[in-house]
PDB file of C-alpha atoms in Angstrom:
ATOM      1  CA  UNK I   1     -15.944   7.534  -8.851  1.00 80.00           C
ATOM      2  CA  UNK I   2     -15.114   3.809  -9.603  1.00 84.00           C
ATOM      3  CA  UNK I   3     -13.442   2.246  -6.475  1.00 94.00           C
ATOM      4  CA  UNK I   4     -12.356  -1.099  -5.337  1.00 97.00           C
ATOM      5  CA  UNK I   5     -14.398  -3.135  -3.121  1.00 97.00           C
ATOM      6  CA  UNK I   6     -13.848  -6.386  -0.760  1.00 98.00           C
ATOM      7  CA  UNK I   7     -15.989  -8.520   1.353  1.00 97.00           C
ATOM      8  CA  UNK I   8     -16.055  -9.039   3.573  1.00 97.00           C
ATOM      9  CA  UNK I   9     -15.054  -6.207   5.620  1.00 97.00           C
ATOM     10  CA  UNK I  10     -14.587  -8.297   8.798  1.00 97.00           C
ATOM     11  CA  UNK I  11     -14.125 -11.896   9.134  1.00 97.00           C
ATOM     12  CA  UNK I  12     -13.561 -14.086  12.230  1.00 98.00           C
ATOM     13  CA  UNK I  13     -12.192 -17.394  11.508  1.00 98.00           C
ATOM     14  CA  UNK I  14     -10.494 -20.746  13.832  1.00 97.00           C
ATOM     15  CA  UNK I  15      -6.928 -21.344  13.452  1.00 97.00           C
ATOM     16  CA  UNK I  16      -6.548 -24.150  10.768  1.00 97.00           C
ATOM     17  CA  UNK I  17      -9.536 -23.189   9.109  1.00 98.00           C
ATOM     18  CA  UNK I  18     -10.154 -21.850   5.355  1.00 98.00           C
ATOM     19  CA  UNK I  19     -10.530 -18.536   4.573  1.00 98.00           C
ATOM     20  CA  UNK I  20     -12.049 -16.720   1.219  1.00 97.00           C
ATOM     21  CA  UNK I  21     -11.412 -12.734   0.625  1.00 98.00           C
ATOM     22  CA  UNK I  22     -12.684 -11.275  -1.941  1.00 97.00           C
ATOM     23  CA  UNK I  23     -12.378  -8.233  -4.063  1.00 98.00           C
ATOM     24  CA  UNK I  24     -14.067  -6.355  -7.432  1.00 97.00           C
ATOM     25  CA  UNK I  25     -10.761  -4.519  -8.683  1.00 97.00           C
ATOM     26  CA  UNK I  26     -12.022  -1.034 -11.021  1.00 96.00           C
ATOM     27  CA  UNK I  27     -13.441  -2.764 -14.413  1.00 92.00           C
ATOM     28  CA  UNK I  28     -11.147  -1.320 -16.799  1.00 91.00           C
ATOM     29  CA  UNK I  29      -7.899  -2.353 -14.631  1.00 94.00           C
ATOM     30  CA  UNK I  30      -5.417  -5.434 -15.788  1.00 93.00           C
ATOM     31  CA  UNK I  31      -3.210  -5.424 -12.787  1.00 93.00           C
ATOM     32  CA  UNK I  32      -4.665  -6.838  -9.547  1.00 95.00           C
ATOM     33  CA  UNK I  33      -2.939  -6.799  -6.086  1.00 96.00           C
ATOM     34  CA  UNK I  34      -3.100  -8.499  -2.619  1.00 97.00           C
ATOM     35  CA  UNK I  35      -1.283  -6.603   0.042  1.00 97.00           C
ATOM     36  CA  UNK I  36      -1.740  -7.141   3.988  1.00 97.00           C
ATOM     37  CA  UNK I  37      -1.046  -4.703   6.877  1.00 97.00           C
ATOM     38  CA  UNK I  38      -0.506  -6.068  10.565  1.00 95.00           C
ATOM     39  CA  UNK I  39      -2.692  -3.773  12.506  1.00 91.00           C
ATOM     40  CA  UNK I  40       0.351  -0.861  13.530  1.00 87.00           C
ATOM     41  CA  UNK I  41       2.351  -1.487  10.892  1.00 90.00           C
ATOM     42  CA  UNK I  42       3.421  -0.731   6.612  1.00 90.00           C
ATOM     43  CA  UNK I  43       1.334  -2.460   4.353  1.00 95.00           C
ATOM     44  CA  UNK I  44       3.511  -5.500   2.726  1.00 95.00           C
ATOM     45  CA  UNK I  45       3.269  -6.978  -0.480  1.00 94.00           C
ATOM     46  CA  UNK I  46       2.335 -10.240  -1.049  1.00 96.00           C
ATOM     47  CA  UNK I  47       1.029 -11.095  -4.768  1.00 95.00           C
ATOM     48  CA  UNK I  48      -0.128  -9.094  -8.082  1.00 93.00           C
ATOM     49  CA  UNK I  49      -1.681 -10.112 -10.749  1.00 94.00           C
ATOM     50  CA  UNK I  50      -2.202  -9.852 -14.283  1.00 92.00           C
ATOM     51  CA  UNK I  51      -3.292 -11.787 -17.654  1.00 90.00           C
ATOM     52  CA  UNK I  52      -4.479 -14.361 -15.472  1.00 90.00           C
ATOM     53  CA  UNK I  53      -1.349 -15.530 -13.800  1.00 92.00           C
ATOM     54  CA  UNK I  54       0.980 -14.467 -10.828  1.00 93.00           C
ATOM     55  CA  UNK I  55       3.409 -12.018 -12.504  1.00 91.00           C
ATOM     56  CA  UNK I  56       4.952 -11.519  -8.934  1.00 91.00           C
ATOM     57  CA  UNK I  57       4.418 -13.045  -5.235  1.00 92.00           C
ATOM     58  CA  UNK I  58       6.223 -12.250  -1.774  1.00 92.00           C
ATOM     59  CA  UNK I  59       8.476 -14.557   0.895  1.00 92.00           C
ATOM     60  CA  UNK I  60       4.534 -14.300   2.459  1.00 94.00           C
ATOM     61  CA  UNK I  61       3.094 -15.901   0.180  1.00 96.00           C
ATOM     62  CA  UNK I  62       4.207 -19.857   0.606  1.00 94.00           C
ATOM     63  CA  UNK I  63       1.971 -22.572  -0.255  1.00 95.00           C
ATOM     64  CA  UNK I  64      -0.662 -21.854   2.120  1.00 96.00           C
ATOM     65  CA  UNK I  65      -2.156 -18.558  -0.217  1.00 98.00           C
ATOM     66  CA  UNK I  66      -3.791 -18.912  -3.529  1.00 97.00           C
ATOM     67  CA  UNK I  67      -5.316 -16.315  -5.872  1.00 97.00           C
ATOM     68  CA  UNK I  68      -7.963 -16.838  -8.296  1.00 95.00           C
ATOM     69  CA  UNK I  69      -9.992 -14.604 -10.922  1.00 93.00           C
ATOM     70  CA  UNK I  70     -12.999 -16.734 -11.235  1.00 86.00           C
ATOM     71  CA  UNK I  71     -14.858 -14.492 -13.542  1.00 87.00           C
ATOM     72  CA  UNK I  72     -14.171 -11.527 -15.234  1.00 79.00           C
ATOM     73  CA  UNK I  73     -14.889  -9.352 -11.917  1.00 87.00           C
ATOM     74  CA  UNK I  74     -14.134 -11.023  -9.216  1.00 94.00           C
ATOM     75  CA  UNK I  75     -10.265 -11.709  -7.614  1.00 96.00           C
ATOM     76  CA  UNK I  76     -10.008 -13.850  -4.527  1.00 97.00           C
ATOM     77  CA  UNK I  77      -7.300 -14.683  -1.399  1.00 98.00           C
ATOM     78  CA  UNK I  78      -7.569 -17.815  -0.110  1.00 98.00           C
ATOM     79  CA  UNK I  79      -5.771 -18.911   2.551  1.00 98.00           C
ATOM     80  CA  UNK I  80      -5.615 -22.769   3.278  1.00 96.00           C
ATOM     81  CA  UNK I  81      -4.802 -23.221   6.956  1.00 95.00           C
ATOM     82  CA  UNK I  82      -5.020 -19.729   8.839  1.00 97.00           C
ATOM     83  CA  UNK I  83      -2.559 -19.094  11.367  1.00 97.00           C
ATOM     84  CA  UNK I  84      -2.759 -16.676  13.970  1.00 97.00           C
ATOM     85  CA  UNK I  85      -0.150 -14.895  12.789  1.00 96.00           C
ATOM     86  CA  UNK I  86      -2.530 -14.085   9.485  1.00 97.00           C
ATOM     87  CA  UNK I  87      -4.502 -11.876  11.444  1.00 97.00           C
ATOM     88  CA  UNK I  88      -4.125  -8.354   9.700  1.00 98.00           C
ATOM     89  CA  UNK I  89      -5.636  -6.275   7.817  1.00 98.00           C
ATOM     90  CA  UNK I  90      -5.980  -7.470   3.940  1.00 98.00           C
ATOM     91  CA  UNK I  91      -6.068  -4.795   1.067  1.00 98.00           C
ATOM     92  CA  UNK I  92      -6.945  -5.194  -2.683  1.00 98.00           C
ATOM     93  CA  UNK I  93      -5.414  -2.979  -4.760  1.00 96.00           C
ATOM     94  CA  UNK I  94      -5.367  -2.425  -8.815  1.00 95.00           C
ATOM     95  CA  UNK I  95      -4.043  -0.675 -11.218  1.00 93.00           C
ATOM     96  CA  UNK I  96      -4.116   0.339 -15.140  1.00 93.00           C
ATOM     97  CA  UNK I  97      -0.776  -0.278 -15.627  1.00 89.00           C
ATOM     98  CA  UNK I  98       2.097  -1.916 -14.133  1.00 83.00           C
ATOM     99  CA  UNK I  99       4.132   1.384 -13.246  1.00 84.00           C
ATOM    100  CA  UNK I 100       0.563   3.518 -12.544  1.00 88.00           C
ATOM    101  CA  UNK I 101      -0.907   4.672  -8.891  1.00 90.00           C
ATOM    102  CA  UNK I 102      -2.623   1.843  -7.156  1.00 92.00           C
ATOM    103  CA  UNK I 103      -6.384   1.710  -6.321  1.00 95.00           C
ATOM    104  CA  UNK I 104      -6.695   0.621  -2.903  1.00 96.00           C
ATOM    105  CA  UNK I 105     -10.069  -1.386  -1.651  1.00 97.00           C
ATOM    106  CA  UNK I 106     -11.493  -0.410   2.214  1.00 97.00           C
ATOM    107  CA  UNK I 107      -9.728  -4.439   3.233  1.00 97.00           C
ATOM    108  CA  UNK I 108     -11.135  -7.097   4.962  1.00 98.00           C
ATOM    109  CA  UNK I 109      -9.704  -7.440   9.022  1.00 98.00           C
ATOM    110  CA  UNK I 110      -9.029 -10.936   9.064  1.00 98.00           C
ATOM    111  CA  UNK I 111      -8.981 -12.108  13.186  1.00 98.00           C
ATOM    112  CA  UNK I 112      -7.477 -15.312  13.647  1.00 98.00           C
ATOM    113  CA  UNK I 113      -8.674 -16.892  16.991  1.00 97.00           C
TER     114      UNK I 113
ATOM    115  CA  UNK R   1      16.188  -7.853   0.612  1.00 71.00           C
ATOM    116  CA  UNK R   2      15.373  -4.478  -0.006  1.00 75.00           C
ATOM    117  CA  UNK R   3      13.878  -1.949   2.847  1.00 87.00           C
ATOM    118  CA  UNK R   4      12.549   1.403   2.788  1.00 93.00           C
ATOM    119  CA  UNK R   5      13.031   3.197   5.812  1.00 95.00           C
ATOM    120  CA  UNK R   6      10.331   6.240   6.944  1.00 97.00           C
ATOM    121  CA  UNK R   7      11.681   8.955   9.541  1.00 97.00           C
ATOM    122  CA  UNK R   8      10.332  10.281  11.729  1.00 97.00           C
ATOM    123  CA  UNK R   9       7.577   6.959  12.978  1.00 96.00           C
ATOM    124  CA  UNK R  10       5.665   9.697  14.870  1.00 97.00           C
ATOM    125  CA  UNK R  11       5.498  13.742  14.320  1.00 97.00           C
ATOM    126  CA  UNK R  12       2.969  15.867  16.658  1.00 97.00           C
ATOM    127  CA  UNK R  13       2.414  19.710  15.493  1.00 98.00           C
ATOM    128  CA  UNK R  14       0.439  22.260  16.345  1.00 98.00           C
ATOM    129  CA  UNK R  15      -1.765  23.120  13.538  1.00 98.00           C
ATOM    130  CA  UNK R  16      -0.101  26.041  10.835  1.00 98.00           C
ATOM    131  CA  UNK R  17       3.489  24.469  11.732  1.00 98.00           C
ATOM    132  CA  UNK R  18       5.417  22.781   8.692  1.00 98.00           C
ATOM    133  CA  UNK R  19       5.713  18.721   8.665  1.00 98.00           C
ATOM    134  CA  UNK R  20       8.274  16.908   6.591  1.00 98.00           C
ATOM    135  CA  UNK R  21       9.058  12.781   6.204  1.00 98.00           C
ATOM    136  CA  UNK R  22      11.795  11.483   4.684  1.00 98.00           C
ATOM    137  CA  UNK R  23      11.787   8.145   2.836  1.00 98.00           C
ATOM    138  CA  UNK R  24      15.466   6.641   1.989  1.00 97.00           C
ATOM    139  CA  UNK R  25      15.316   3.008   0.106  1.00 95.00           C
ATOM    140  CA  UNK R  26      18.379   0.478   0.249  1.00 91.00           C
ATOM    141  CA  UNK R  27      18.072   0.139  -3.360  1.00 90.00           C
ATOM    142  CA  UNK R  28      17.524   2.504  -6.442  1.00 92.00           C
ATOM    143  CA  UNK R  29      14.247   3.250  -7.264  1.00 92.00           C
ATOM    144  CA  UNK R  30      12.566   3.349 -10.776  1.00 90.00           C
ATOM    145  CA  UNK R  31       9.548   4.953  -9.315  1.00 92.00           C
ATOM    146  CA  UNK R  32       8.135   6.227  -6.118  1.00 95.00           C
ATOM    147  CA  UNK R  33       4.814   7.133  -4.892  1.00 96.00           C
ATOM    148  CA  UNK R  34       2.882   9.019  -2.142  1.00 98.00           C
ATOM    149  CA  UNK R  35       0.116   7.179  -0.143  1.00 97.00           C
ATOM    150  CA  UNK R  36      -1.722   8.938   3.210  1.00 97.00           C
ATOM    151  CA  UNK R  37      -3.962   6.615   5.015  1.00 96.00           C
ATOM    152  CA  UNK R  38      -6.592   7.855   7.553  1.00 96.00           C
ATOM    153  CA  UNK R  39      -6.929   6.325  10.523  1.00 92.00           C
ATOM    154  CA  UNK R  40      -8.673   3.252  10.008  1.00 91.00           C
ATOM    155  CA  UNK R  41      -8.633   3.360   6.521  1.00 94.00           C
ATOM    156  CA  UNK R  42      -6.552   2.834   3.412  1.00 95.00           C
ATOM    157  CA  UNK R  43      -4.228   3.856   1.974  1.00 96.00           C
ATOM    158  CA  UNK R  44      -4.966   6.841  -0.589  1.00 96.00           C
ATOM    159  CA  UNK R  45      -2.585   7.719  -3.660  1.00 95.00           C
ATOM    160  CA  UNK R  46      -1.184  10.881  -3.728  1.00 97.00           C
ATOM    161  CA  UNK R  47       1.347  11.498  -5.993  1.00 97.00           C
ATOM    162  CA  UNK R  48       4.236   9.666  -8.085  1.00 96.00           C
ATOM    163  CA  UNK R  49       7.640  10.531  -8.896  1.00 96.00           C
ATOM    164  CA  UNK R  50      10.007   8.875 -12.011  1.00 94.00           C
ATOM    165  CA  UNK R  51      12.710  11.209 -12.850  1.00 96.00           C
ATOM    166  CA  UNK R  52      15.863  11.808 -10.426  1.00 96.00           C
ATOM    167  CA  UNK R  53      15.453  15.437  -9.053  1.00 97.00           C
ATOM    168  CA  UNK R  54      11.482  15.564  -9.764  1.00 97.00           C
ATOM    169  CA  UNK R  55       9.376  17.940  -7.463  1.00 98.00           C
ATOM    170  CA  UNK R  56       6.006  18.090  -7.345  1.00 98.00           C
ATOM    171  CA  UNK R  57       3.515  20.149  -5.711  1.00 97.00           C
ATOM    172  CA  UNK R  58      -0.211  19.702  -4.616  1.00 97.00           C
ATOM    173  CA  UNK R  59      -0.974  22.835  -2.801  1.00 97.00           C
ATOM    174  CA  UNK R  60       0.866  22.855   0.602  1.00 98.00           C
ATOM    175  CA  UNK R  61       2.240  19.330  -0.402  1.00 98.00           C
ATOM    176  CA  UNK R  62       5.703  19.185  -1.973  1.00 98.00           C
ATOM    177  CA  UNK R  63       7.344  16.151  -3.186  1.00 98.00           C
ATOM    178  CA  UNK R  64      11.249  15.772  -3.970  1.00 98.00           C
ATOM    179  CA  UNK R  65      12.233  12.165  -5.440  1.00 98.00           C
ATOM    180  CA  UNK R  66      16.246  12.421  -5.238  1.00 97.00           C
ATOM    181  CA  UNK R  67      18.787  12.920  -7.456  1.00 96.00           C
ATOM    182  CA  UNK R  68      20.322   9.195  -6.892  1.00 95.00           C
ATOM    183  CA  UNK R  69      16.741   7.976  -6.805  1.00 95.00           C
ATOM    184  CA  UNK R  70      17.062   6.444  -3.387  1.00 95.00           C
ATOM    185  CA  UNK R  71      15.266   8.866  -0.730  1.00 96.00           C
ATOM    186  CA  UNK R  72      12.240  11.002  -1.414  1.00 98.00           C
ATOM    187  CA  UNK R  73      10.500  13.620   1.215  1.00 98.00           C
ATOM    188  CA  UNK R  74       7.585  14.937   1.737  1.00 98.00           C
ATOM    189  CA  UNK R  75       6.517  18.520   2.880  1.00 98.00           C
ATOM    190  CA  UNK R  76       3.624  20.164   4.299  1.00 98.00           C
ATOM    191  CA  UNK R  77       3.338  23.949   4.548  1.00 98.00           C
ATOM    192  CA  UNK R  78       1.044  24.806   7.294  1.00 98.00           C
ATOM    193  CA  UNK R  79      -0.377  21.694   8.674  1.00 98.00           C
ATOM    194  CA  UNK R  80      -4.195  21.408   8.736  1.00 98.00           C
ATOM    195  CA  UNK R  81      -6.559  19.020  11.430  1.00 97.00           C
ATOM    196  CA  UNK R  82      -7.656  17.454   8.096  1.00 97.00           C
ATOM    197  CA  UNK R  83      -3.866  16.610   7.447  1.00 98.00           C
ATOM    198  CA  UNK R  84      -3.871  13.958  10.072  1.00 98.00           C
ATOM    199  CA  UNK R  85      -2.885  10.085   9.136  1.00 97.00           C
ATOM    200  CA  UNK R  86       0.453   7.909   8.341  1.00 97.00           C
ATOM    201  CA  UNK R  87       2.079   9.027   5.038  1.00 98.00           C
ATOM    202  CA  UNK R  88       3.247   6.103   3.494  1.00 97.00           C
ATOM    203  CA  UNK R  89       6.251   6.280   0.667  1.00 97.00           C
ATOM    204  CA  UNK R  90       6.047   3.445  -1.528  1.00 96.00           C
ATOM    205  CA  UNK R  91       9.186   2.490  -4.523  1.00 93.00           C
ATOM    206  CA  UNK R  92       9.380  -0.023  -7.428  1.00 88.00           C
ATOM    207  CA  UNK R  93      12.456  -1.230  -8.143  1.00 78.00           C
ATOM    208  CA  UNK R  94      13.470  -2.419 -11.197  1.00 66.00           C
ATOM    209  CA  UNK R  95      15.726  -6.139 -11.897  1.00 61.00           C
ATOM    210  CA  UNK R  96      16.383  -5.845 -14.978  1.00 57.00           C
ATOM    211  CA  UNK R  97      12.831  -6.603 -16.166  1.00 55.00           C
ATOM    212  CA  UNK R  98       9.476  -5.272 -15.202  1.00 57.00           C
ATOM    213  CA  UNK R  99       8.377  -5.152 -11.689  1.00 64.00           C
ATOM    214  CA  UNK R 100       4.959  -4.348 -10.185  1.00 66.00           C
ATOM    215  CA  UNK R 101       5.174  -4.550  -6.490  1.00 80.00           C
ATOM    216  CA  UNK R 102       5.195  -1.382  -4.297  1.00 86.00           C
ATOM    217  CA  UNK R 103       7.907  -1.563  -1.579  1.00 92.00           C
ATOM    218  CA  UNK R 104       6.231   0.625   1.117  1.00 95.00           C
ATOM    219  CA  UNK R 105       8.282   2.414   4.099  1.00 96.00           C
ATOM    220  CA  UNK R 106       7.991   2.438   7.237  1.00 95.00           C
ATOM    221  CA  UNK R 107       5.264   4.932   7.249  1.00 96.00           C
ATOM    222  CA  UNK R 108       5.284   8.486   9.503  1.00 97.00           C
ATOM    223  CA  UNK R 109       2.302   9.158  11.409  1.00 97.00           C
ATOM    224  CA  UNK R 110       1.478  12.777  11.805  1.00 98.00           C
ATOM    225  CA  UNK R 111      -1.236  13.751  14.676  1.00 98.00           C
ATOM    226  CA  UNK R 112      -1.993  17.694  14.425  1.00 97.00           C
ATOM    227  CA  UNK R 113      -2.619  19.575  17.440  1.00 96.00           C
ATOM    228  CA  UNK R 114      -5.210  22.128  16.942  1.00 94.00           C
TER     229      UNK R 114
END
């Protein structure tokens, strides 16, 4: 069964520095998702994607967060300047269409020290 | 902004007793869907709902979108160890123009007692 998948599946990282998640949405999907879950809590939105652009973005995502679809697999988070307050648990999701069920990855736990 | 609200946070049963969550948005939804996420994992599609009324069924798993299209529940008929994780409602809204972003709730973890 095709799945989504994202590296890395933990990362440790200082407070100020870069950070790169990444994530191979399900080949035949157009729609493309970042969502993040503070560890106890409901997974929030924060950008999707599709035809190459931002088609939507959260309050969370201010200047510091980027998205990118290098190639015609890959879709990245990059955060600029981590602050602790980042740490959570990141998911990649995609979809089909824009009103179809959402293909979750397994996330990346992204520890802010 | 808008909020979806999950009740109860926290359910414990005994395993073969009934479980129900109830999912209530501040705004009408176009759509709503289903997720159940293990814990430590992610969070798994179940089911989605579009019309006002819908119910849906997945074996001992019913699923009631309401007729305003602002709350939704979900039911399950003699709870199973395997039935264990947060259930996680999740709505789209609609502004007038397309929208893509699931709104999820609060999410209702369910332990089962066996």
């Amino acid at each position: 069964e095709p799945e989504v998948t994202q590296t890395p599946s933990h990362q440790v990282t200082q407070m100020g520095q870069e950070v790169i998640l990444r994530c191979v949405p399900i080949s035949n999907h157009l729609y493309f998702y970042w969502y993040r879950q503070i560890l106890g809590q409901k997974v929030e939105f924060l950008v999707s994607f599709y035809n190459n652009e931002i088609s939507e973005k959260s309050e969370i995502f201010d200047d510091q967060f980027s998205v990118e679809r290098p190639d015609g697999s890959n879709f990245t988070l990059k955060i600029r300047s981590t602050k602790l307050e980042d740490s959570a648990m990141y998911f990649c999701a995609s979809s089909t269409g824009s009103n179809t069920e959402a293909f979750f990855g397994q996330g990346t736990r992204l520890t802010v020290v | 902004g808008q909020q979806v609200m999950q009740i109860p946070q926290y359910q414990h049963v005994q395993e073969g007793e009934d479980f129900t969550t109830y999912c209530n948005s501040s705004t009408t939804l176009s759509n709503i869907q289903w997720y159940k996420q293990r814990p430590g994992g992610h969070p798994v599609f179940l089911i989605q709902l579009v019309k006002s009324g819908e119910v849906k069924k997945q074996k001992r798993l019913t699923f009631q979108f309401g007729e305003a299209k602002k709350n939704s529940s979900l039911h399950i008929t003699a709870t199973q160890t395997t039935d264990v994780g947060t259930y996680f409602c999740a709505g789209r809204v609609n502004y007038g123009g397309a929208t893509n972003k699931l709104i999820f709730g609060t999410g209702t973890l369910l332990a089962v007692q066996p």
